[in-house]
Amino acid sequence: MQFRNAAIVAVALLVVLSGCSAFGGSQTNASPNETDDEETEPLSDGETNETTDDTDPTDETETSAGDEDEGTDGGDDTANAAWYPPEEPNRPLEHKHQDRIESVRFVDKTPVNGTGGYSNFNLEVVANTSMERVDPASHGDVVGEPYFFVKINEGPGNRKIIERTGEVRMTDNGTFQIDVRPAGIEEFGSGPLTVEVFLMDEDKDWDDIYDAVGKEIRYEPNAGSANATAQ
């Protein structure tokens, strides 16, 4: 009888121990599965793509555009350039009376044999074009807009603006070349021409004259007998 009771107790203990072992195995297997789910979260892939998208392709485009801007000057062909009447200054003109033009010189002259005259020429101007604060504050912008125009001045009825530049750079002592197109002066006959260079400031209401210098040159329109270009 005691042996039978001992056997029953032993079987009961085995059943209890077997149940505890099975329960513990289920808890042990659950933990790694949760860890795997967290590791497979696609955050790292998203971060990698975001870093790649930060690459800005505009740097290369801007560099290429800058390279295209360089060397676009097609060269000087003044002798064959078409002429048209330059834009007149805004009037009435206001005189500032400042000694801004240091010198005016004829360059690229084409001499005509036996006359001492020239059928073609350009102008080289040395001037102070600084106009950082020359306009009144009421204009909204106190910075000037310097430019040159060139006039042939041979008395009443024989005056003509032959060239006008665009806005030129500002500098205390700059050298500027003004191309004179032959078609603009061919109406003048042989003889001396007074060529006058004006340094101007463009304004909305009227333009300001800062300086004007005249130089004389003997003009000969007979370009067919011209020699080589001389300085």
mmCIF file with all atom_site columns, C-alpha atoms in Angstrom:
data_model
loop_
_atom_site.group_PDB
_atom_site.id
_atom_site.type_symbol
_atom_site.label_atom_id
_atom_site.label_alt_id
_atom_site.label_comp_id
_atom_site.label_asym_id
_atom_site.label_entity_id
_atom_site.label_seq_id
_atom_site.pdbx_PDB_ins_code
_atom_site.Cartn_x
_atom_site.Cartn_y
_atom_site.Cartn_z
_atom_site.occupancy
_atom_site.B_iso_or_equiv
_atom_site.pdbx_formal_charge
_atom_site.auth_seq_id
_atom_site.auth_comp_id
_atom_site.auth_asym_id
_atom_site.auth_atom_id
_atom_site.pdbx_PDB_model_num
ATOM 1   C CA . MET A 1 1   ? 0.000  0.000   0.000    1.00 0.00 ? 1   MET A CA 1
ATOM 2   C CA . GLN A 1 2   ? 2.779  2.421   0.871    1.00 0.00 ? 2   GLN A CA 1
ATOM 3   C CA . PHE A 1 3   ? 4.581  1.483   -2.321   1.00 0.00 ? 3   PHE A CA 1
ATOM 4   C CA . ARG A 1 4   ? 1.486  2.256   -4.378   1.00 0.00 ? 4   ARG A CA 1
ATOM 5   C CA . ASN A 1 5   ? 1.081  5.669   -2.745   1.00 0.00 ? 5   ASN A CA 1
ATOM 6   C CA . ALA A 1 6   ? 4.737  6.451   -3.402   1.00 0.00 ? 6   ALA A CA 1
ATOM 7   C CA . ALA A 1 7   ? 4.315  5.537   -7.046   1.00 0.00 ? 7   ALA A CA 1
ATOM 8   C CA . ILE A 1 8   ? 1.289  7.833   -7.424   1.00 0.00 ? 8   ILE A CA 1
ATOM 9   C CA . VAL A 1 9   ? 3.196  10.743  -5.870   1.00 0.00 ? 9   VAL A CA 1
ATOM 10  C CA . ALA A 1 10  ? 6.146  10.145  -8.171   1.00 0.00 ? 10  ALA A CA 1
ATOM 11  C CA . VAL A 1 11  ? 3.921  10.181  -11.260  1.00 0.00 ? 11  VAL A CA 1
ATOM 12  C CA . ALA A 1 12  ? 2.254  13.387  -10.094  1.00 0.00 ? 12  ALA A CA 1
ATOM 13  C CA . LEU A 1 13  ? 5.656  15.068  -9.641   1.00 0.00 ? 13  LEU A CA 1
ATOM 14  C CA . LEU A 1 14  ? 6.737  14.045  -13.144  1.00 0.00 ? 14  LEU A CA 1
ATOM 15  C CA . VAL A 1 15  ? 3.557  15.557  -14.620  1.00 0.00 ? 15  VAL A CA 1
ATOM 16  C CA . VAL A 1 16  ? 4.125  18.859  -12.798  1.00 0.00 ? 16  VAL A CA 1
ATOM 17  C CA . LEU A 1 17  ? 7.789  19.049  -13.811  1.00 0.00 ? 17  LEU A CA 1
ATOM 18  C CA . SER A 1 18  ? 6.939  18.286  -17.421  1.00 0.00 ? 18  SER A CA 1
ATOM 19  C CA . GLY A 1 19  ? 4.405  21.164  -17.493  1.00 0.00 ? 19  GLY A CA 1
ATOM 20  C CA . CYS A 1 20  ? 6.901  23.671  -16.076  1.00 0.00 ? 20  CYS A CA 1
ATOM 21  C CA . SER A 1 21  ? 9.505  22.693  -18.691  1.00 0.00 ? 21  SER A CA 1
ATOM 22  C CA . ALA A 1 22  ? 7.034  23.215  -21.551  1.00 0.00 ? 22  ALA A CA 1
ATOM 23  C CA . PHE A 1 23  ? 5.960  26.662  -20.238  1.00 0.00 ? 23  PHE A CA 1
ATOM 24  C CA . GLY A 1 24  ? 9.546  27.843  -19.854  1.00 0.00 ? 24  GLY A CA 1
ATOM 25  C CA . GLY A 1 25  ? 10.391 26.816  -23.443  1.00 0.00 ? 25  GLY A CA 1
ATOM 26  C CA . SER A 1 26  ? 7.600  28.993  -24.833  1.00 0.00 ? 26  SER A CA 1
ATOM 27  C CA . GLN A 1 27  ? 8.882  32.104  -22.993  1.00 0.00 ? 27  GLN A CA 1
ATOM 28  C CA . THR A 1 28  ? 12.443 31.521  -24.181  1.00 0.00 ? 28  THR A CA 1
ATOM 29  C CA . ASN A 1 29  ? 11.416 31.280  -27.883  1.00 0.00 ? 29  ASN A CA 1
ATOM 30  C CA . ALA A 1 30  ? 9.293  34.481  -27.776  1.00 0.00 ? 30  ALA A CA 1
ATOM 31  C CA . SER A 1 31  ? 12.074 36.915  -26.901  1.00 0.00 ? 31  SER A CA 1
ATOM 32  C CA . PRO A 1 32  ? 14.304 36.434  -30.007  1.00 0.00 ? 32  PRO A CA 1
ATOM 33  C CA . ASN A 1 33  ? 11.310 36.890  -32.330  1.00 0.00 ? 33  ASN A CA 1
ATOM 34  C CA . GLU A 1 34  ? 10.587 40.372  -30.878  1.00 0.00 ? 34  GLU A CA 1
ATOM 35  C CA . THR A 1 35  ? 14.246 41.367  -31.308  1.00 0.00 ? 35  THR A CA 1
ATOM 36  C CA . ASP A 1 36  ? 14.233 40.232  -34.956  1.00 0.00 ? 36  ASP A CA 1
ATOM 37  C CA . ASP A 1 37  ? 11.145 42.333  -35.669  1.00 0.00 ? 37  ASP A CA 1
ATOM 38  C CA . GLU A 1 38  ? 12.861 45.500  -34.356  1.00 0.00 ? 38  GLU A CA 1
ATOM 39  C CA . GLU A 1 39  ? 16.025 44.853  -36.376  1.00 0.00 ? 39  GLU A CA 1
ATOM 40  C CA . THR A 1 40  ? 14.095 44.450  -39.610  1.00 0.00 ? 40  THR A CA 1
ATOM 41  C CA . GLU A 1 41  ? 12.404 47.896  -39.261  1.00 0.00 ? 41  GLU A CA 1
ATOM 42  C CA . PRO A 1 42  ? 13.208 49.675  -42.610  1.00 0.00 ? 42  PRO A CA 1
ATOM 43  C CA . LEU A 1 43  ? 14.600 52.863  -40.978  1.00 0.00 ? 43  LEU A CA 1
ATOM 44  C CA . SER A 1 44  ? 18.151 52.333  -42.143  1.00 0.00 ? 44  SER A CA 1
ATOM 45  C CA . ASP A 1 45  ? 17.069 51.989  -45.778  1.00 0.00 ? 45  ASP A CA 1
ATOM 46  C CA . GLY A 1 46  ? 15.123 55.246  -45.566  1.00 0.00 ? 46  GLY A CA 1
ATOM 47  C CA . GLU A 1 47  ? 18.085 57.089  -44.055  1.00 0.00 ? 47  GLU A CA 1
ATOM 48  C CA . THR A 1 48  ? 20.383 55.832  -46.801  1.00 0.00 ? 48  THR A CA 1
ATOM 49  C CA . ASN A 1 49  ? 18.019 57.078  -49.537  1.00 0.00 ? 49  ASN A CA 1
ATOM 50  C CA . GLU A 1 50  ? 17.649 60.446  -47.833  1.00 0.00 ? 50  GLU A CA 1
ATOM 51  C CA . THR A 1 51  ? 21.408 60.958  -47.796  1.00 0.00 ? 51  THR A CA 1
ATOM 52  C CA . THR A 1 52  ? 21.614 60.130  -51.484  1.00 0.00 ? 52  THR A CA 1
ATOM 53  C CA . ASP A 1 53  ? 18.828 62.615  -52.297  1.00 0.00 ? 53  ASP A CA 1
ATOM 54  C CA . ASP A 1 54  ? 20.793 65.431  -50.587  1.00 0.00 ? 54  ASP A CA 1
ATOM 55  C CA . THR A 1 55  ? 23.247 65.528  -53.514  1.00 0.00 ? 55  THR A CA 1
ATOM 56  C CA . ASP A 1 56  ? 22.611 68.843  -55.323  1.00 0.00 ? 56  ASP A CA 1
ATOM 57  C CA . PRO A 1 57  ? 23.168 68.634  -59.099  1.00 0.00 ? 57  PRO A CA 1
ATOM 58  C CA . THR A 1 58  ? 22.986 72.425  -59.547  1.00 0.00 ? 58  THR A CA 1
ATOM 59  C CA . ASP A 1 59  ? 26.671 72.979  -58.706  1.00 0.00 ? 59  ASP A CA 1
ATOM 60  C CA . GLU A 1 60  ? 27.769 71.335  -61.926  1.00 0.00 ? 60  GLU A CA 1
ATOM 61  C CA . THR A 1 61  ? 25.134 73.209  -63.943  1.00 0.00 ? 61  THR A CA 1
ATOM 62  C CA . GLU A 1 62  ? 26.188 76.612  -62.560  1.00 0.00 ? 62  GLU A CA 1
ATOM 63  C CA . THR A 1 63  ? 29.832 75.905  -63.328  1.00 0.00 ? 63  THR A CA 1
ATOM 64  C CA . SER A 1 64  ? 28.984 75.000  -66.913  1.00 0.00 ? 64  SER A CA 1
ATOM 65  C CA . ALA A 1 65  ? 26.952 78.182  -67.348  1.00 0.00 ? 65  ALA A CA 1
ATOM 66  C CA . GLY A 1 66  ? 29.873 80.249  -66.078  1.00 0.00 ? 66  GLY A CA 1
ATOM 67  C CA . ASP A 1 67  ? 32.217 78.593  -68.542  1.00 0.00 ? 67  ASP A CA 1
ATOM 68  C CA . GLU A 1 68  ? 29.895 79.446  -71.426  1.00 0.00 ? 68  GLU A CA 1
ATOM 69  C CA . ASP A 1 69  ? 29.913 83.141  -70.475  1.00 0.00 ? 69  ASP A CA 1
ATOM 70  C CA . GLU A 1 70  ? 33.670 83.367  -70.980  1.00 0.00 ? 70  GLU A CA 1
ATOM 71  C CA . GLY A 1 71  ? 35.155 84.253  -74.339  1.00 0.00 ? 71  GLY A CA 1
ATOM 72  C CA . THR A 1 72  ? 31.889 85.323  -76.019  1.00 0.00 ? 72  THR A CA 1
ATOM 73  C CA . ASP A 1 73  ? 33.390 88.480  -77.578  1.00 0.00 ? 73  ASP A CA 1
ATOM 74  C CA . GLY A 1 74  ? 33.289 88.078  -81.314  1.00 0.00 ? 74  GLY A CA 1
ATOM 75  C CA . GLY A 1 75  ? 36.029 90.664  -81.938  1.00 0.00 ? 75  GLY A CA 1
ATOM 76  C CA . ASP A 1 76  ? 36.031 94.202  -83.343  1.00 0.00 ? 76  ASP A CA 1
ATOM 77  C CA . ASP A 1 77  ? 34.801 94.888  -86.882  1.00 0.00 ? 77  ASP A CA 1
ATOM 78  C CA . THR A 1 78  ? 34.111 98.611  -86.568  1.00 0.00 ? 78  THR A CA 1
ATOM 79  C CA . ALA A 1 79  ? 34.814 99.485  -90.194  1.00 0.00 ? 79  ALA A CA 1
ATOM 80  C CA . ASN A 1 80  ? 31.980 97.240  -91.425  1.00 0.00 ? 80  ASN A CA 1
ATOM 81  C CA . ALA A 1 81  ? 29.538 97.801  -88.557  1.00 0.00 ? 81  ALA A CA 1
ATOM 82  C CA . ALA A 1 82  ? 26.125 99.213  -89.468  1.00 0.00 ? 82  ALA A CA 1
ATOM 83  C CA . TRP A 1 83  ? 25.426 102.701 -88.168  1.00 0.00 ? 83  TRP A CA 1
ATOM 84  C CA . TYR A 1 84  ? 22.188 104.015 -86.714  1.00 0.00 ? 84  TYR A CA 1
ATOM 85  C CA . PRO A 1 85  ? 21.446 107.299 -84.916  1.00 0.00 ? 85  PRO A CA 1
ATOM 86  C CA . PRO A 1 86  ? 22.410 106.942 -81.226  1.00 0.00 ? 86  PRO A CA 1
ATOM 87  C CA . GLU A 1 87  ? 19.842 107.590 -78.524  1.00 0.00 ? 87  GLU A CA 1
ATOM 88  C CA . GLU A 1 88  ? 19.712 111.264 -77.587  1.00 0.00 ? 88  GLU A CA 1
ATOM 89  C CA . PRO A 1 89  ? 20.507 112.269 -73.973  1.00 0.00 ? 89  PRO A CA 1
ATOM 90  C CA . ASN A 1 90  ? 17.573 113.130 -71.728  1.00 0.00 ? 90  ASN A CA 1
ATOM 91  C CA . ARG A 1 91  ? 17.073 116.893 -71.916  1.00 0.00 ? 91  ARG A CA 1
ATOM 92  C CA . PRO A 1 92  ? 17.425 119.534 -70.623  1.00 0.00 ? 92  PRO A CA 1
ATOM 93  C CA . LEU A 1 93  ? 21.051 118.744 -69.849  1.00 0.00 ? 93  LEU A CA 1
ATOM 94  C CA . GLU A 1 94  ? 22.444 119.754 -66.487  1.00 0.00 ? 94  GLU A CA 1
ATOM 95  C CA . HIS A 1 95  ? 26.073 120.877 -66.402  1.00 0.00 ? 95  HIS A CA 1
ATOM 96  C CA . LYS A 1 96  ? 28.183 119.634 -63.483  1.00 0.00 ? 96  LYS A CA 1
ATOM 97  C CA . HIS A 1 97  ? 31.420 121.265 -64.742  1.00 0.00 ? 97  HIS A CA 1
ATOM 98  C CA . GLN A 1 98  ? 33.931 118.799 -63.341  1.00 0.00 ? 98  GLN A CA 1
ATOM 99  C CA . ASP A 1 99  ? 37.337 118.003 -64.833  1.00 0.00 ? 99  ASP A CA 1
ATOM 100 C CA . ARG A 1 100 ? 36.733 114.287 -65.284  1.00 0.00 ? 100 ARG A CA 1
ATOM 101 C CA . ILE A 1 101 ? 38.279 113.577 -68.706  1.00 0.00 ? 101 ILE A CA 1
ATOM 102 C CA . GLU A 1 102 ? 42.055 113.455 -68.513  1.00 0.00 ? 102 GLU A CA 1
ATOM 103 C CA . SER A 1 103 ? 42.750 112.824 -72.202  1.00 0.00 ? 103 SER A CA 1
ATOM 104 C CA . VAL A 1 104 ? 41.203 111.953 -75.555  1.00 0.00 ? 104 VAL A CA 1
ATOM 105 C CA . ARG A 1 105 ? 43.347 110.309 -78.224  1.00 0.00 ? 105 ARG A CA 1
ATOM 106 C CA . PHE A 1 106 ? 42.683 109.140 -81.788  1.00 0.00 ? 106 PHE A CA 1
ATOM 107 C CA . VAL A 1 107 ? 43.668 105.494 -82.288  1.00 0.00 ? 107 VAL A CA 1
ATOM 108 C CA . ASP A 1 108 ? 43.341 102.872 -85.042  1.00 0.00 ? 108 ASP A CA 1
ATOM 109 C CA . LYS A 1 109 ? 43.697 105.652 -87.627  1.00 0.00 ? 109 LYS A CA 1
ATOM 110 C CA . THR A 1 110 ? 43.581 104.774 -91.334  1.00 0.00 ? 110 THR A CA 1
ATOM 111 C CA . PRO A 1 111 ? 45.676 107.351 -93.280  1.00 0.00 ? 111 PRO A CA 1
ATOM 112 C CA . VAL A 1 112 ? 44.873 108.468 -96.808  1.00 0.00 ? 112 VAL A CA 1
ATOM 113 C CA . ASN A 1 113 ? 47.870 108.968 -99.135  1.00 0.00 ? 113 ASN A CA 1
ATOM 114 C CA . GLY A 1 114 ? 49.097 112.514 -99.796  1.00 0.00 ? 114 GLY A CA 1
ATOM 115 C CA . THR A 1 115 ? 46.420 114.260 -97.750  1.00 0.00 ? 115 THR A CA 1
ATOM 116 C CA . GLY A 1 116 ? 47.552 114.061 -94.159  1.00 0.00 ? 116 GLY A CA 1
ATOM 117 C CA . GLY A 1 117 ? 44.013 112.989 -93.323  1.00 0.00 ? 117 GLY A CA 1
ATOM 118 C CA . TYR A 1 118 ? 42.357 109.811 -92.107  1.00 0.00 ? 118 TYR A CA 1
ATOM 119 C CA . SER A 1 119 ? 39.385 107.893 -93.425  1.00 0.00 ? 119 SER A CA 1
ATOM 120 C CA . ASN A 1 120 ? 38.768 105.984 -90.214  1.00 0.00 ? 120 ASN A CA 1
ATOM 121 C CA . PHE A 1 121 ? 39.606 106.291 -86.519  1.00 0.00 ? 121 PHE A CA 1
ATOM 122 C CA . ASN A 1 122 ? 38.533 105.258 -83.039  1.00 0.00 ? 122 ASN A CA 1
ATOM 123 C CA . LEU A 1 123 ? 38.868 107.067 -79.717  1.00 0.00 ? 123 LEU A CA 1
ATOM 124 C CA . GLU A 1 124 ? 40.702 106.269 -76.509  1.00 0.00 ? 124 GLU A CA 1
ATOM 125 C CA . VAL A 1 125 ? 39.479 108.159 -73.446  1.00 0.00 ? 125 VAL A CA 1
ATOM 126 C CA . VAL A 1 126 ? 41.081 108.316 -70.006  1.00 0.00 ? 126 VAL A CA 1
ATOM 127 C CA . ALA A 1 127 ? 38.568 109.542 -67.432  1.00 0.00 ? 127 ALA A CA 1
ATOM 128 C CA . ASN A 1 128 ? 37.284 109.423 -63.882  1.00 0.00 ? 128 ASN A CA 1
ATOM 129 C CA . THR A 1 129 ? 33.890 107.726 -64.100  1.00 0.00 ? 129 THR A CA 1
ATOM 130 C CA . SER A 1 130 ? 33.286 107.222 -60.357  1.00 0.00 ? 130 SER A CA 1
ATOM 131 C CA . MET A 1 131 ? 29.681 108.156 -59.593  1.00 0.00 ? 131 MET A CA 1
ATOM 132 C CA . GLU A 1 132 ? 28.831 106.227 -56.434  1.00 0.00 ? 132 GLU A CA 1
ATOM 133 C CA . ARG A 1 133 ? 26.811 109.024 -54.775  1.00 0.00 ? 133 ARG A CA 1
ATOM 134 C CA . VAL A 1 134 ? 26.019 111.688 -57.364  1.00 0.00 ? 134 VAL A CA 1
ATOM 135 C CA . ASP A 1 135 ? 22.217 111.559 -57.585  1.00 0.00 ? 135 ASP A CA 1
ATOM 136 C CA . PRO A 1 136 ? 19.863 113.086 -54.993  1.00 0.00 ? 136 PRO A CA 1
ATOM 137 C CA . ALA A 1 137 ? 18.153 110.762 -52.529  1.00 0.00 ? 137 ALA A CA 1
ATOM 138 C CA . SER A 1 138 ? 14.784 111.750 -53.995  1.00 0.00 ? 138 SER A CA 1
ATOM 139 C CA . HIS A 1 139 ? 15.679 109.693 -57.069  1.00 0.00 ? 139 HIS A CA 1
ATOM 140 C CA . GLY A 1 140 ? 15.675 106.562 -54.919  1.00 0.00 ? 140 GLY A CA 1
ATOM 141 C CA . ASP A 1 141 ? 19.096 105.467 -56.167  1.00 0.00 ? 141 ASP A CA 1
ATOM 142 C CA . VAL A 1 142 ? 22.041 107.785 -55.506  1.00 0.00 ? 142 VAL A CA 1
ATOM 143 C CA . VAL A 1 143 ? 24.389 105.789 -57.737  1.00 0.00 ? 143 VAL A CA 1
ATOM 144 C CA . GLY A 1 144 ? 25.082 107.325 -61.141  1.00 0.00 ? 144 GLY A CA 1
ATOM 145 C CA . GLU A 1 145 ? 25.055 105.645 -64.559  1.00 0.00 ? 145 GLU A CA 1
ATOM 146 C CA . PRO A 1 146 ? 28.104 106.935 -66.443  1.00 0.00 ? 146 PRO A CA 1
ATOM 147 C CA . TYR A 1 147 ? 28.308 106.781 -70.222  1.00 0.00 ? 147 TYR A CA 1
ATOM 148 C CA . PHE A 1 148 ? 30.026 108.611 -73.103  1.00 0.00 ? 148 PHE A CA 1
ATOM 149 C CA . PHE A 1 149 ? 28.662 110.137 -76.250  1.00 0.00 ? 149 PHE A CA 1
ATOM 150 C CA . VAL A 1 150 ? 30.615 111.552 -79.202  1.00 0.00 ? 150 VAL A CA 1
ATOM 151 C CA . LYS A 1 151 ? 29.527 114.543 -81.249  1.00 0.00 ? 151 LYS A CA 1
ATOM 152 C CA . ILE A 1 152 ? 30.846 116.168 -84.396  1.00 0.00 ? 152 ILE A CA 1
ATOM 153 C CA . ASN A 1 153 ? 30.581 119.916 -83.810  1.00 0.00 ? 153 ASN A CA 1
ATOM 154 C CA . GLU A 1 154 ? 31.191 121.973 -86.923  1.00 0.00 ? 154 GLU A CA 1
ATOM 155 C CA . GLY A 1 155 ? 28.841 124.876 -86.369  1.00 0.00 ? 155 GLY A CA 1
ATOM 156 C CA . PRO A 1 156 ? 25.058 125.354 -86.714  1.00 0.00 ? 156 PRO A CA 1
ATOM 157 C CA . GLY A 1 157 ? 23.460 122.826 -89.024  1.00 0.00 ? 157 GLY A CA 1
ATOM 158 C CA . ASN A 1 158 ? 26.547 120.667 -88.980  1.00 0.00 ? 158 ASN A CA 1
ATOM 159 C CA . ARG A 1 159 ? 26.346 118.988 -85.583  1.00 0.00 ? 159 ARG A CA 1
ATOM 160 C CA . LYS A 1 160 ? 25.693 115.350 -85.031  1.00 0.00 ? 160 LYS A CA 1
ATOM 161 C CA . ILE A 1 161 ? 25.916 112.774 -82.264  1.00 0.00 ? 161 ILE A CA 1
ATOM 162 C CA . ILE A 1 162 ? 27.739 109.905 -83.932  1.00 0.00 ? 162 ILE A CA 1
ATOM 163 C CA . GLU A 1 163 ? 28.304 107.423 -81.082  1.00 0.00 ? 163 GLU A CA 1
ATOM 164 C CA . ARG A 1 164 ? 26.937 106.627 -77.638  1.00 0.00 ? 164 ARG A CA 1
ATOM 165 C CA . THR A 1 165 ? 28.308 103.942 -75.340  1.00 0.00 ? 165 THR A CA 1
ATOM 166 C CA . GLY A 1 166 ? 26.392 101.810 -72.907  1.00 0.00 ? 166 GLY A CA 1
ATOM 167 C CA . GLU A 1 167 ? 26.879 102.303 -69.188  1.00 0.00 ? 167 GLU A CA 1
ATOM 168 C CA . VAL A 1 168 ? 30.610 102.103 -68.429  1.00 0.00 ? 168 VAL A CA 1
ATOM 169 C CA . ARG A 1 169 ? 32.345 100.825 -65.313  1.00 0.00 ? 169 ARG A CA 1
ATOM 170 C CA . MET A 1 170 ? 33.095 103.190 -62.454  1.00 0.00 ? 170 MET A CA 1
ATOM 171 C CA . THR A 1 171 ? 36.758 103.881 -61.799  1.00 0.00 ? 171 THR A CA 1
ATOM 172 C CA . ASP A 1 172 ? 38.892 106.797 -60.656  1.00 0.00 ? 172 ASP A CA 1
ATOM 173 C CA . ASN A 1 173 ? 41.294 106.471 -63.583  1.00 0.00 ? 173 ASN A CA 1
ATOM 174 C CA . GLY A 1 174 ? 39.978 104.273 -66.369  1.00 0.00 ? 174 GLY A CA 1
ATOM 175 C CA . THR A 1 175 ? 40.861 103.869 -70.035  1.00 0.00 ? 175 THR A CA 1
ATOM 176 C CA . PHE A 1 176 ? 37.925 103.440 -72.410  1.00 0.00 ? 176 PHE A CA 1
ATOM 177 C CA . GLN A 1 177 ? 37.831 102.780 -76.160  1.00 0.00 ? 177 GLN A CA 1
ATOM 178 C CA . ILE A 1 178 ? 34.986 104.195 -78.220  1.00 0.00 ? 178 ILE A CA 1
ATOM 179 C CA . ASP A 1 179 ? 34.544 102.737 -81.687  1.00 0.00 ? 179 ASP A CA 1
ATOM 180 C CA . VAL A 1 180 ? 33.644 105.257 -84.392  1.00 0.00 ? 180 VAL A CA 1
ATOM 181 C CA . ARG A 1 181 ? 31.813 103.623 -87.273  1.00 0.00 ? 181 ARG A CA 1
ATOM 182 C CA . PRO A 1 182 ? 32.730 105.163 -90.657  1.00 0.00 ? 182 PRO A CA 1
ATOM 183 C CA . ALA A 1 183 ? 29.111 105.143 -91.829  1.00 0.00 ? 183 ALA A CA 1
ATOM 184 C CA . GLY A 1 184 ? 28.293 107.656 -89.109  1.00 0.00 ? 184 GLY A CA 1
ATOM 185 C CA . ILE A 1 185 ? 30.712 110.315 -90.370  1.00 0.00 ? 185 ILE A CA 1
ATOM 186 C CA . GLU A 1 186 ? 30.757 109.753 -94.126  1.00 0.00 ? 186 GLU A CA 1
ATOM 187 C CA . GLU A 1 187 ? 28.344 112.667 -94.715  1.00 0.00 ? 187 GLU A CA 1
ATOM 188 C CA . PHE A 1 188 ? 31.061 115.117 -93.623  1.00 0.00 ? 188 PHE A CA 1
ATOM 189 C CA . GLY A 1 189 ? 33.317 116.361 -96.400  1.00 0.00 ? 189 GLY A CA 1
ATOM 190 C CA . SER A 1 190 ? 37.107 116.427 -96.491  1.00 0.00 ? 190 SER A CA 1
ATOM 191 C CA . GLY A 1 191 ? 38.682 118.704 -93.960  1.00 0.00 ? 191 GLY A CA 1
ATOM 192 C CA . PRO A 1 192 ? 39.141 119.143 -90.236  1.00 0.00 ? 192 PRO A CA 1
ATOM 193 C CA . LEU A 1 193 ? 36.539 117.669 -87.901  1.00 0.00 ? 193 LEU A CA 1
ATOM 194 C CA . THR A 1 194 ? 36.127 118.667 -84.269  1.00 0.00 ? 194 THR A CA 1
ATOM 195 C CA . VAL A 1 195 ? 35.276 115.469 -82.398  1.00 0.00 ? 195 VAL A CA 1
ATOM 196 C CA . GLU A 1 196 ? 33.873 116.138 -78.932  1.00 0.00 ? 196 GLU A CA 1
ATOM 197 C CA . VAL A 1 197 ? 33.637 113.478 -76.218  1.00 0.00 ? 197 VAL A CA 1
ATOM 198 C CA . PHE A 1 198 ? 31.131 113.949 -73.382  1.00 0.00 ? 198 PHE A CA 1
ATOM 199 C CA . LEU A 1 199 ? 31.127 112.109 -70.054  1.00 0.00 ? 199 LEU A CA 1
ATOM 200 C CA . MET A 1 200 ? 27.514 111.832 -68.913  1.00 0.00 ? 200 MET A CA 1
ATOM 201 C CA . ASP A 1 201 ? 25.359 110.556 -66.072  1.00 0.00 ? 201 ASP A CA 1
ATOM 202 C CA . GLU A 1 202 ? 22.022 109.166 -67.222  1.00 0.00 ? 202 GLU A CA 1
ATOM 203 C CA . ASP A 1 203 ? 18.961 110.252 -65.240  1.00 0.00 ? 203 ASP A CA 1
ATOM 204 C CA . LYS A 1 204 ? 15.250 109.665 -65.717  1.00 0.00 ? 204 LYS A CA 1
ATOM 205 C CA . ASP A 1 205 ? 14.373 113.363 -66.121  1.00 0.00 ? 205 ASP A CA 1
ATOM 206 C CA . TRP A 1 206 ? 17.578 114.907 -67.519  1.00 0.00 ? 206 TRP A CA 1
ATOM 207 C CA . ASP A 1 207 ? 21.150 113.756 -68.074  1.00 0.00 ? 207 ASP A CA 1
ATOM 208 C CA . ASP A 1 208 ? 24.126 115.438 -66.426  1.00 0.00 ? 208 ASP A CA 1
ATOM 209 C CA . ILE A 1 209 ? 27.249 116.570 -68.293  1.00 0.00 ? 209 ILE A CA 1
ATOM 210 C CA . TYR A 1 210 ? 30.318 115.969 -66.130  1.00 0.00 ? 210 TYR A CA 1
ATOM 211 C CA . ASP A 1 211 ? 32.957 116.915 -68.690  1.00 0.00 ? 211 ASP A CA 1
ATOM 212 C CA . ALA A 1 212 ? 33.519 117.429 -72.405  1.00 0.00 ? 212 ALA A CA 1
ATOM 213 C CA . VAL A 1 213 ? 36.760 117.493 -74.406  1.00 0.00 ? 213 VAL A CA 1
ATOM 214 C CA . GLY A 1 214 ? 37.101 118.276 -78.109  1.00 0.00 ? 214 GLY A CA 1
ATOM 215 C CA . LYS A 1 215 ? 39.899 117.107 -80.431  1.00 0.00 ? 215 LYS A CA 1
ATOM 216 C CA . GLU A 1 216 ? 40.482 117.980 -84.065  1.00 0.00 ? 216 GLU A CA 1
ATOM 217 C CA . ILE A 1 217 ? 41.378 115.521 -86.807  1.00 0.00 ? 217 ILE A CA 1
ATOM 218 C CA . ARG A 1 218 ? 41.600 115.923 -90.591  1.00 0.00 ? 218 ARG A CA 1
ATOM 219 C CA . TYR A 1 219 ? 38.987 113.684 -92.144  1.00 0.00 ? 219 TYR A CA 1
ATOM 220 C CA . GLU A 1 220 ? 39.246 112.246 -95.659  1.00 0.00 ? 220 GLU A CA 1
ATOM 221 C CA . PRO A 1 221 ? 36.305 110.047 -96.670  1.00 0.00 ? 221 PRO A CA 1
ATOM 222 C CA . ASN A 1 222 ? 38.225 108.514 -99.599  1.00 0.00 ? 222 ASN A CA 1
ATOM 223 C CA . ALA A 1 223 ? 38.851 105.125 -97.973  1.00 0.00 ? 223 ALA A CA 1
ATOM 224 C CA . GLY A 1 224 ? 39.830 103.505 -101.274 1.00 0.00 ? 224 GLY A CA 1
ATOM 225 C CA . SER A 1 225 ? 43.335 104.977 -101.159 1.00 0.00 ? 225 SER A CA 1
ATOM 226 C CA . ALA A 1 226 ? 44.004 104.172 -97.514  1.00 0.00 ? 226 ALA A CA 1
ATOM 227 C CA . ASN A 1 227 ? 47.300 102.794 -96.360  1.00 0.00 ? 227 ASN A CA 1
ATOM 228 C CA . ALA A 1 228 ? 47.808 100.288 -93.586  1.00 0.00 ? 228 ALA A CA 1
ATOM 229 C CA . THR A 1 229 ? 46.421 101.203 -90.169  1.00 0.00 ? 229 THR A CA 1
ATOM 230 C CA . ALA A 1 230 ? 48.713 103.541 -88.218  1.00 0.00 ? 230 ALA A CA 1
ATOM 231 C CA . GLN A 1 231 ? 48.716 104.681 -84.609  1.00 0.00 ? 231 GLN A CA 1
#
